[in-house]
mmCIF file with all atom_site columns, C-alpha atoms in Angstrom:
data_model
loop_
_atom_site.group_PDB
_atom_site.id
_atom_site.type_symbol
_atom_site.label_atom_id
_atom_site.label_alt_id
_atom_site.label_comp_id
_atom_site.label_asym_id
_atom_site.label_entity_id
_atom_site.label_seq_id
_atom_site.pdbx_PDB_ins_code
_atom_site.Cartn_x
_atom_site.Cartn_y
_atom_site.Cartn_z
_atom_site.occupancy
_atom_site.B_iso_or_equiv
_atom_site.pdbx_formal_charge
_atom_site.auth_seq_id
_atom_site.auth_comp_id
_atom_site.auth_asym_id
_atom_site.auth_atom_id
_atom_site.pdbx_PDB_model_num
ATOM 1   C CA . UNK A 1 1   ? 0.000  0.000   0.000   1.00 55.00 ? 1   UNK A CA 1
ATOM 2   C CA . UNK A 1 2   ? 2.903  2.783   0.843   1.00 64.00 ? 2   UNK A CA 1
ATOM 3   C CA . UNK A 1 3   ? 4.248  1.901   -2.662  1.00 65.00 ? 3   UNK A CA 1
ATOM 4   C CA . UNK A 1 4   ? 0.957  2.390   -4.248  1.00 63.00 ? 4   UNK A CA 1
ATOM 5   C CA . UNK A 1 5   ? 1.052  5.956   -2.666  1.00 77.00 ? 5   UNK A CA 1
ATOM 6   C CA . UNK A 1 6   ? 4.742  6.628   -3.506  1.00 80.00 ? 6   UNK A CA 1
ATOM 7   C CA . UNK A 1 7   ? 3.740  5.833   -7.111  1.00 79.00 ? 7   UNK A CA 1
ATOM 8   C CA . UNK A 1 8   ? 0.695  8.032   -6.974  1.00 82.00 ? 8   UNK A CA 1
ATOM 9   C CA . UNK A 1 9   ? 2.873  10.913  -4.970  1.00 80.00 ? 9   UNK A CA 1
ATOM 10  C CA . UNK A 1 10  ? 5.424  10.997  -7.766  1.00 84.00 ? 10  UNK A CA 1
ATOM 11  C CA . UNK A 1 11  ? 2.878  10.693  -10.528 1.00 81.00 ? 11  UNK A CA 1
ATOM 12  C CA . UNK A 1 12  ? 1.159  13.538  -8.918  1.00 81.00 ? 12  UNK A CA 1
ATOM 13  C CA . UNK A 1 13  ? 4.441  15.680  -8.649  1.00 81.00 ? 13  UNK A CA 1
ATOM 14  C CA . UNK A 1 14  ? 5.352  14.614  -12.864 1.00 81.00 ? 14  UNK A CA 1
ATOM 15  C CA . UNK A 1 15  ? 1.790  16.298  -13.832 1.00 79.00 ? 15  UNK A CA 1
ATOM 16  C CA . UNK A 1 16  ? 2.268  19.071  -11.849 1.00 74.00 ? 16  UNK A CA 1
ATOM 17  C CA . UNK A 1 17  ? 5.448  20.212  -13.304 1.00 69.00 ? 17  UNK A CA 1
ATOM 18  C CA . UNK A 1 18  ? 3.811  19.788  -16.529 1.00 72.00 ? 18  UNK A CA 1
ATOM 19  C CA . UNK A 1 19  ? 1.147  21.894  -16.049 1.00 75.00 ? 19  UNK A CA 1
ATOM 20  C CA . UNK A 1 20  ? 3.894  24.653  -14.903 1.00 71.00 ? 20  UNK A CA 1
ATOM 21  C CA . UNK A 1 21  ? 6.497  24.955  -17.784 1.00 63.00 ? 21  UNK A CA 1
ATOM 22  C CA . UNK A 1 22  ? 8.628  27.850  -17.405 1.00 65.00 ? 22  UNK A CA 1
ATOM 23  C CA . UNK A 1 23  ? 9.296  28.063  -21.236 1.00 63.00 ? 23  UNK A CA 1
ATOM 24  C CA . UNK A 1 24  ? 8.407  26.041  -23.818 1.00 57.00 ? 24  UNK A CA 1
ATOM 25  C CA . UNK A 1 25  ? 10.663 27.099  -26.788 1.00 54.00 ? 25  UNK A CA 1
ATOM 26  C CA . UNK A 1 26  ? 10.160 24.862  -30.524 1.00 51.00 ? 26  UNK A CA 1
ATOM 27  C CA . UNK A 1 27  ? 13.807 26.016  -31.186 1.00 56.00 ? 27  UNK A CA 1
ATOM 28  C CA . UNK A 1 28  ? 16.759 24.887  -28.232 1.00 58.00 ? 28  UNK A CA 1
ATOM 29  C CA . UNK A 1 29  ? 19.433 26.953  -29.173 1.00 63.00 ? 29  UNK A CA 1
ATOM 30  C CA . UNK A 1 30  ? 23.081 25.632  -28.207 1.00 63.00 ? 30  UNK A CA 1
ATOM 31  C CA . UNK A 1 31  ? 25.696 27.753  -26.537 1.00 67.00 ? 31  UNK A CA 1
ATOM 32  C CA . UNK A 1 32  ? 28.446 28.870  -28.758 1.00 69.00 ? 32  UNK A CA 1
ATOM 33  C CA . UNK A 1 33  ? 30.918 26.547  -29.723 1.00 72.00 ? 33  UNK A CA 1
ATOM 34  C CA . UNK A 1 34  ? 30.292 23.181  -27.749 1.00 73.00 ? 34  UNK A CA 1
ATOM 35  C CA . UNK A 1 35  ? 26.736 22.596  -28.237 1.00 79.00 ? 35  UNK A CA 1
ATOM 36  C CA . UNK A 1 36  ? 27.203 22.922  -31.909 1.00 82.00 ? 36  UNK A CA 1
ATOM 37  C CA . UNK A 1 37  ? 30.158 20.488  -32.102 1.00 86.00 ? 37  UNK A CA 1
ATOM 38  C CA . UNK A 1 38  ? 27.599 18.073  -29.921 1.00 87.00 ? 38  UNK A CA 1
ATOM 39  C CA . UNK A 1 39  ? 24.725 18.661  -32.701 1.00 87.00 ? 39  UNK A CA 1
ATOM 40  C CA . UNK A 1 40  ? 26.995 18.289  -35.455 1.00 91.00 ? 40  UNK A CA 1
ATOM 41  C CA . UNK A 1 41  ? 28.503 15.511  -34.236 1.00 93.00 ? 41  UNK A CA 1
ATOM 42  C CA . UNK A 1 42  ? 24.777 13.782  -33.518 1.00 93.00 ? 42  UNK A CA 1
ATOM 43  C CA . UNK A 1 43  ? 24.369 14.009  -36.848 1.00 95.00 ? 43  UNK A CA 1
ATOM 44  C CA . UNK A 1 44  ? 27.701 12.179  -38.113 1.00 97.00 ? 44  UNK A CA 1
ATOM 45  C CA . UNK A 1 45  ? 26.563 9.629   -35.666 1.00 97.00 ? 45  UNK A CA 1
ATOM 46  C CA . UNK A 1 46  ? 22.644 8.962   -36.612 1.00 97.00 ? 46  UNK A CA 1
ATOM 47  C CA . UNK A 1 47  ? 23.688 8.798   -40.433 1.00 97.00 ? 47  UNK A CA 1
ATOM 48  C CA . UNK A 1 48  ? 26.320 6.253   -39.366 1.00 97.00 ? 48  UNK A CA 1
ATOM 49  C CA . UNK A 1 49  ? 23.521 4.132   -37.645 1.00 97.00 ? 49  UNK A CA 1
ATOM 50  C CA . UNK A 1 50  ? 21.040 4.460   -40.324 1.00 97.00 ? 50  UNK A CA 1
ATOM 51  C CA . UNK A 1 51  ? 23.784 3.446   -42.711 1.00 97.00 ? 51  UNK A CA 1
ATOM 52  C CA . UNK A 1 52  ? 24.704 0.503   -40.989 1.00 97.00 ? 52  UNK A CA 1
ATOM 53  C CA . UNK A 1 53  ? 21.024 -0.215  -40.345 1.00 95.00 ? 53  UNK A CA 1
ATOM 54  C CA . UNK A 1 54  ? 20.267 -0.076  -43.993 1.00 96.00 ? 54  UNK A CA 1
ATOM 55  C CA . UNK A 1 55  ? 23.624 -2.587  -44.348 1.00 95.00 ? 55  UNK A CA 1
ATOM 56  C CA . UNK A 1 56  ? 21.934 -5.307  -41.648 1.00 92.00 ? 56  UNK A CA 1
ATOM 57  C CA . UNK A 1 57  ? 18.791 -5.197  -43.563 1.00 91.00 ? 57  UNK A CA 1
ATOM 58  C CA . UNK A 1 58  ? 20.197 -5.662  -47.164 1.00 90.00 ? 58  UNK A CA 1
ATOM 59  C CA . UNK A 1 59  ? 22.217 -9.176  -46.341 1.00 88.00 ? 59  UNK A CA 1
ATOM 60  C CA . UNK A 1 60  ? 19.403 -10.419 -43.590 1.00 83.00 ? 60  UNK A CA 1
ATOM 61  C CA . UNK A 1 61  ? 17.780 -12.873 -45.927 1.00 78.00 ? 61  UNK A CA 1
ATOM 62  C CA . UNK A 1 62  ? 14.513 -13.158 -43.831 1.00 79.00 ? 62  UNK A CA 1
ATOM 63  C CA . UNK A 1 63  ? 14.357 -9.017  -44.198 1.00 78.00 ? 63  UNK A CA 1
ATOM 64  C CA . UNK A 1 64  ? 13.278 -9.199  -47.810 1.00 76.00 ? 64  UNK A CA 1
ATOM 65  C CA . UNK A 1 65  ? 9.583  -8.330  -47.633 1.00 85.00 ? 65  UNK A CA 1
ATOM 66  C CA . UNK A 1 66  ? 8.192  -4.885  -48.695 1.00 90.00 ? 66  UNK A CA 1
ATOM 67  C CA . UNK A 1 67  ? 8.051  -3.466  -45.645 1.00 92.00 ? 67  UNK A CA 1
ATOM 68  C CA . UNK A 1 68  ? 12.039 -3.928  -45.071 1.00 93.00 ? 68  UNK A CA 1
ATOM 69  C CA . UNK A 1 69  ? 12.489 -2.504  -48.408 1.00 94.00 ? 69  UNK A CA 1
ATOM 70  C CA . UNK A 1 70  ? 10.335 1.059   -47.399 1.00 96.00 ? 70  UNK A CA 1
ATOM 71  C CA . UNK A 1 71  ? 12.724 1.115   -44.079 1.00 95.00 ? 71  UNK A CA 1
ATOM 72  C CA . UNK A 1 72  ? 15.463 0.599   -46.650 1.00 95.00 ? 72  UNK A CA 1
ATOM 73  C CA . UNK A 1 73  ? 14.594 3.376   -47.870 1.00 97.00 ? 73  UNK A CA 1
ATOM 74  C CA . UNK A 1 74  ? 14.070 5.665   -44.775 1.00 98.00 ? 74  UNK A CA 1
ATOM 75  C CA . UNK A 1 75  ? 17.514 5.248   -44.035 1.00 97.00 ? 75  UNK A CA 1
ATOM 76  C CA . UNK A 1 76  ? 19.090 6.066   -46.898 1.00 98.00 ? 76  UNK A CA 1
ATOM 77  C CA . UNK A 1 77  ? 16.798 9.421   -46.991 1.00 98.00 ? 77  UNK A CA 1
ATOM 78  C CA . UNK A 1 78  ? 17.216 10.624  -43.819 1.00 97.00 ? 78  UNK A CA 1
ATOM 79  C CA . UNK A 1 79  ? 20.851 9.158   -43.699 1.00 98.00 ? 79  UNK A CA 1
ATOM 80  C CA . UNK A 1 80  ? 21.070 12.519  -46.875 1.00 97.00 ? 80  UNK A CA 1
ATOM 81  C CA . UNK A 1 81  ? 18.942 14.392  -44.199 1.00 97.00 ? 81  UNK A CA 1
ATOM 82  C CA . UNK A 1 82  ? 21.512 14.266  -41.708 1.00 96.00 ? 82  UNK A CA 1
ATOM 83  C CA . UNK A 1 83  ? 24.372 14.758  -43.986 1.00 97.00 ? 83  UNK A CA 1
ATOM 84  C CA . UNK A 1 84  ? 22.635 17.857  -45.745 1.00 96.00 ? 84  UNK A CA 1
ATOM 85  C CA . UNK A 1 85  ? 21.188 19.198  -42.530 1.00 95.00 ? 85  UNK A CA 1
ATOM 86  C CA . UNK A 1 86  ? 25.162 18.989  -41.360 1.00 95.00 ? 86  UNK A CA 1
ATOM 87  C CA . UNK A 1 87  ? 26.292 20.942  -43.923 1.00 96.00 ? 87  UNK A CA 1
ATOM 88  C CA . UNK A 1 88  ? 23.221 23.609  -43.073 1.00 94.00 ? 88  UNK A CA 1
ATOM 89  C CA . UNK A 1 89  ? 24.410 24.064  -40.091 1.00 92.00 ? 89  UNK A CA 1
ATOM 90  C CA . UNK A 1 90  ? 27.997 24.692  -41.034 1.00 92.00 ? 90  UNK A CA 1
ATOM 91  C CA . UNK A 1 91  ? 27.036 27.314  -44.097 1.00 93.00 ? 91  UNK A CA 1
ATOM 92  C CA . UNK A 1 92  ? 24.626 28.989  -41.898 1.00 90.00 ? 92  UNK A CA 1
ATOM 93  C CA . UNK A 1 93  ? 27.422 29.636  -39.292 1.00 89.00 ? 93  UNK A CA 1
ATOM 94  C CA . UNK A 1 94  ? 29.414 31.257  -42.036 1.00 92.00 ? 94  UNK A CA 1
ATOM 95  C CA . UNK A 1 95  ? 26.958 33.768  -43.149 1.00 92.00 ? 95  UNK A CA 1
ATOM 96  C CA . UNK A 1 96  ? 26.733 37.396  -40.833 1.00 90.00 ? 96  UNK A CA 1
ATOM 97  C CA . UNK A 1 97  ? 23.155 38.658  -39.739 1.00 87.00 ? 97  UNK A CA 1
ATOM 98  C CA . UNK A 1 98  ? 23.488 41.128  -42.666 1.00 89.00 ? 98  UNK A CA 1
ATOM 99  C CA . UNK A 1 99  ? 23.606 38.755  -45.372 1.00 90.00 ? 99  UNK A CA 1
ATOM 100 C CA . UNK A 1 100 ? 19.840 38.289  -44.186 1.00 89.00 ? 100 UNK A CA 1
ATOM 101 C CA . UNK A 1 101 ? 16.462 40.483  -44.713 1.00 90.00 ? 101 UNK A CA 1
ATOM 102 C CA . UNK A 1 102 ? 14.189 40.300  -41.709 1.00 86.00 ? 102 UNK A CA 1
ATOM 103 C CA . UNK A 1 103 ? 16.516 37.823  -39.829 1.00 80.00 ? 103 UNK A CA 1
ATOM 104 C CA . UNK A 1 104 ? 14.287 35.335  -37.697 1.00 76.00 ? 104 UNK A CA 1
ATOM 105 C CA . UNK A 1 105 ? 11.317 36.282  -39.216 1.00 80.00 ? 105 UNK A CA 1
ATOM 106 C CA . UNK A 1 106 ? 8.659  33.922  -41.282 1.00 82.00 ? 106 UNK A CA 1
ATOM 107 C CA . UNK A 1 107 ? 9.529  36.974  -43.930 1.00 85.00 ? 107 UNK A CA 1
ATOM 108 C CA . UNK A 1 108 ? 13.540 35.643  -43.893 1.00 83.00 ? 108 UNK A CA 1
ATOM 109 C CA . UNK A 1 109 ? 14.872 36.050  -47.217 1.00 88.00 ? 109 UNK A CA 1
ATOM 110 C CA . UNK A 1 110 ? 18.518 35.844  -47.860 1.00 90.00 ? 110 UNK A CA 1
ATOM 111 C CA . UNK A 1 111 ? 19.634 39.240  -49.710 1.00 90.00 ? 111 UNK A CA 1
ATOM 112 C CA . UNK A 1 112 ? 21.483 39.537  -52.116 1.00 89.00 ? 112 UNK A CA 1
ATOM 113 C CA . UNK A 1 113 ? 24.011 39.330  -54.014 1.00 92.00 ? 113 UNK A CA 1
ATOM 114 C CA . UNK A 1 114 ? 24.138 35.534  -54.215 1.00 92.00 ? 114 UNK A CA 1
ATOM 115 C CA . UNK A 1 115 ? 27.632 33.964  -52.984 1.00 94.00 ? 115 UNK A CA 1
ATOM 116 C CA . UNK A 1 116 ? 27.873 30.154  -53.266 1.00 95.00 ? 116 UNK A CA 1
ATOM 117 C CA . UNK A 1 117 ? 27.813 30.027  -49.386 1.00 95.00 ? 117 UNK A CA 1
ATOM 118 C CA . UNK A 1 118 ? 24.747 31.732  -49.753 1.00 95.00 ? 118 UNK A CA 1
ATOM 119 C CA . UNK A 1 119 ? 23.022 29.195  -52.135 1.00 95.00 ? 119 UNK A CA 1
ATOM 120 C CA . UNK A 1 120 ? 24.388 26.162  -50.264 1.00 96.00 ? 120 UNK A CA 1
ATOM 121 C CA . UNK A 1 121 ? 22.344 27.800  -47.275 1.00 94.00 ? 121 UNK A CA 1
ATOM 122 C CA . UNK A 1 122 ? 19.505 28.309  -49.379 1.00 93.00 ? 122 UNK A CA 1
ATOM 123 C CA . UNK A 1 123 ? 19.443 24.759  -50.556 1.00 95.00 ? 123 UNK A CA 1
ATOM 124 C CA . UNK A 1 124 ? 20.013 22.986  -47.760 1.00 95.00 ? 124 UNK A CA 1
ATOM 125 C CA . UNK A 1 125 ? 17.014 25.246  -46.220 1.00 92.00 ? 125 UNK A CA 1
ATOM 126 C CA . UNK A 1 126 ? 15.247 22.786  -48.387 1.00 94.00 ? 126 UNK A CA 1
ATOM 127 C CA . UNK A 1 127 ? 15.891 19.601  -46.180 1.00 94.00 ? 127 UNK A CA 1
ATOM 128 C CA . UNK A 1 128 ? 11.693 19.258  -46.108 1.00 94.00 ? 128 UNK A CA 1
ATOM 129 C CA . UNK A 1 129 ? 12.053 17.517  -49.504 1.00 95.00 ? 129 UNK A CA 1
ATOM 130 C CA . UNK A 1 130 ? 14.390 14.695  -48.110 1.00 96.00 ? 130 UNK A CA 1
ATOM 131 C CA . UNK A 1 131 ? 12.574 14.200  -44.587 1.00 94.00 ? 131 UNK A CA 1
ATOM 132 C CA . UNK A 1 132 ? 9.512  14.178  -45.403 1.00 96.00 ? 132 UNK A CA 1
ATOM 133 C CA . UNK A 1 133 ? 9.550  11.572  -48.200 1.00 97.00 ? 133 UNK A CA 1
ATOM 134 C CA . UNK A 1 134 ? 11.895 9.757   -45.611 1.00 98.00 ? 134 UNK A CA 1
ATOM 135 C CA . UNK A 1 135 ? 9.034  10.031  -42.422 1.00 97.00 ? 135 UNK A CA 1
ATOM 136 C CA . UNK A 1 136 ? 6.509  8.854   -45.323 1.00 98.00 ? 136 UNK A CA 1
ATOM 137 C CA . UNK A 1 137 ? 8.900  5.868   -45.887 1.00 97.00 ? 137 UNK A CA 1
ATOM 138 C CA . UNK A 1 138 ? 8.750  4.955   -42.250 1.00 97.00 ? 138 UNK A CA 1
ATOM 139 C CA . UNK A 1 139 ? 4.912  5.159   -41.509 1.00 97.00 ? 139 UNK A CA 1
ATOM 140 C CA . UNK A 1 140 ? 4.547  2.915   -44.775 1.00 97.00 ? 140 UNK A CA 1
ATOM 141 C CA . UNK A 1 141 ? 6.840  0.217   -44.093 1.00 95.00 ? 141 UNK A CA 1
ATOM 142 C CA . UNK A 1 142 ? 6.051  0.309   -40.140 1.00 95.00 ? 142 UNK A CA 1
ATOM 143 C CA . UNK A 1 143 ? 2.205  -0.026  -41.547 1.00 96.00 ? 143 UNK A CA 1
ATOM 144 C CA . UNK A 1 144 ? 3.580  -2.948  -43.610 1.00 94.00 ? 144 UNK A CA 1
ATOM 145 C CA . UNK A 1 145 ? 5.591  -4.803  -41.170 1.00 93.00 ? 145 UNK A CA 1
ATOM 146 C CA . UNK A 1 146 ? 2.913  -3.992  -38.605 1.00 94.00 ? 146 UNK A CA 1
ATOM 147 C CA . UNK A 1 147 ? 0.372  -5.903  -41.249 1.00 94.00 ? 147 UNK A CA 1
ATOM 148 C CA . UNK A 1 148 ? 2.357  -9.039  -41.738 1.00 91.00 ? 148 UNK A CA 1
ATOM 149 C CA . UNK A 1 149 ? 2.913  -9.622  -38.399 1.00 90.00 ? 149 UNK A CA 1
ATOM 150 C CA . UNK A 1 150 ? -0.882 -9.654  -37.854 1.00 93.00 ? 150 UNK A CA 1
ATOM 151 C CA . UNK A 1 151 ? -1.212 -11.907 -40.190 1.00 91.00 ? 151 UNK A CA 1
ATOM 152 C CA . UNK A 1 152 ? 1.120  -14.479 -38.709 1.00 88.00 ? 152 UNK A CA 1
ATOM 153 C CA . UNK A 1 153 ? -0.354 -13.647 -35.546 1.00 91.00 ? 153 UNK A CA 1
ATOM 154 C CA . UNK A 1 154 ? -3.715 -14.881 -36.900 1.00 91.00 ? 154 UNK A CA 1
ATOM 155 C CA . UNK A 1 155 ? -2.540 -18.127 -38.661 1.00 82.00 ? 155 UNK A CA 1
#
């Protein structure tokens, strides 16, 4: 019974500082230089795992049903997404708050004139049209493998 209220004490306390955020920022920005060596090198290590997990699934024989082949494919999409989001981060930290017009703003525009840095930036800005087919890869082939296993489950 007194771990039945310890349980209930600590839920209790959980919920409560949930309902109390102090801020609740989309964005975490990182402190200046170490937290973007930490993000940068997240994303060296994520596109290694999805690399090697896109490796384990190609020469597993029993992997070779549709559903492997769509998280095949989420790997090697967001495996780009990591790579091209790394090299976002790096061009962005060469550009200067000038080579902006209305900096932070949903109006952002990057003025001109264009610099290759500057179109790097801009393309990479684009990542939307690597992750998303990737997150669309990963809801179909979950859906998929989720479906066969049902069926086995039902034999």
């Amino acid at each position: 019974m007194k771990m039945l209220s310890t349980i209930q004490h600590t839920g209790l306390f959980i919920v409560a500082l949930l309902l109390v955020p102090d801020h609740a920022w989309a964005l975490q920005p990182h402190g200046a230089p170490e937290g973007l060596y930490v993000h940068q090198m997240s994303h060296v290590l994520f596109t290694g795992a999805l690399i090697y997990l896109y490796w384990h699934t190609r020469r597993t024989p029993e992997l070779s049903n549709k559903g492997w082949h769509y998280l095949q494919l989420f790997c090697i999409l967001f495996a780009g997404w990591n790579m091209l989001a790394l090299v976002g981060h790096e061009s962005a930290r060469l550009l200067n708050p000038s080579d902006f017009i209305d900096k932070a703003s949903w109006n952002e525009q990057v003025a001109g004139p264009i610099t290759p840095i500057k179109m790097v930036y801009f393309i990479t800005k684009m990542d939307h049209l690597l992750y998303v087919p990737a997150l669309l890869a990963l809801v179909i082939g979950l859906r998929s493998l989720s479906k066969d296993a049902q069926r086995e489950a039902d034999k």
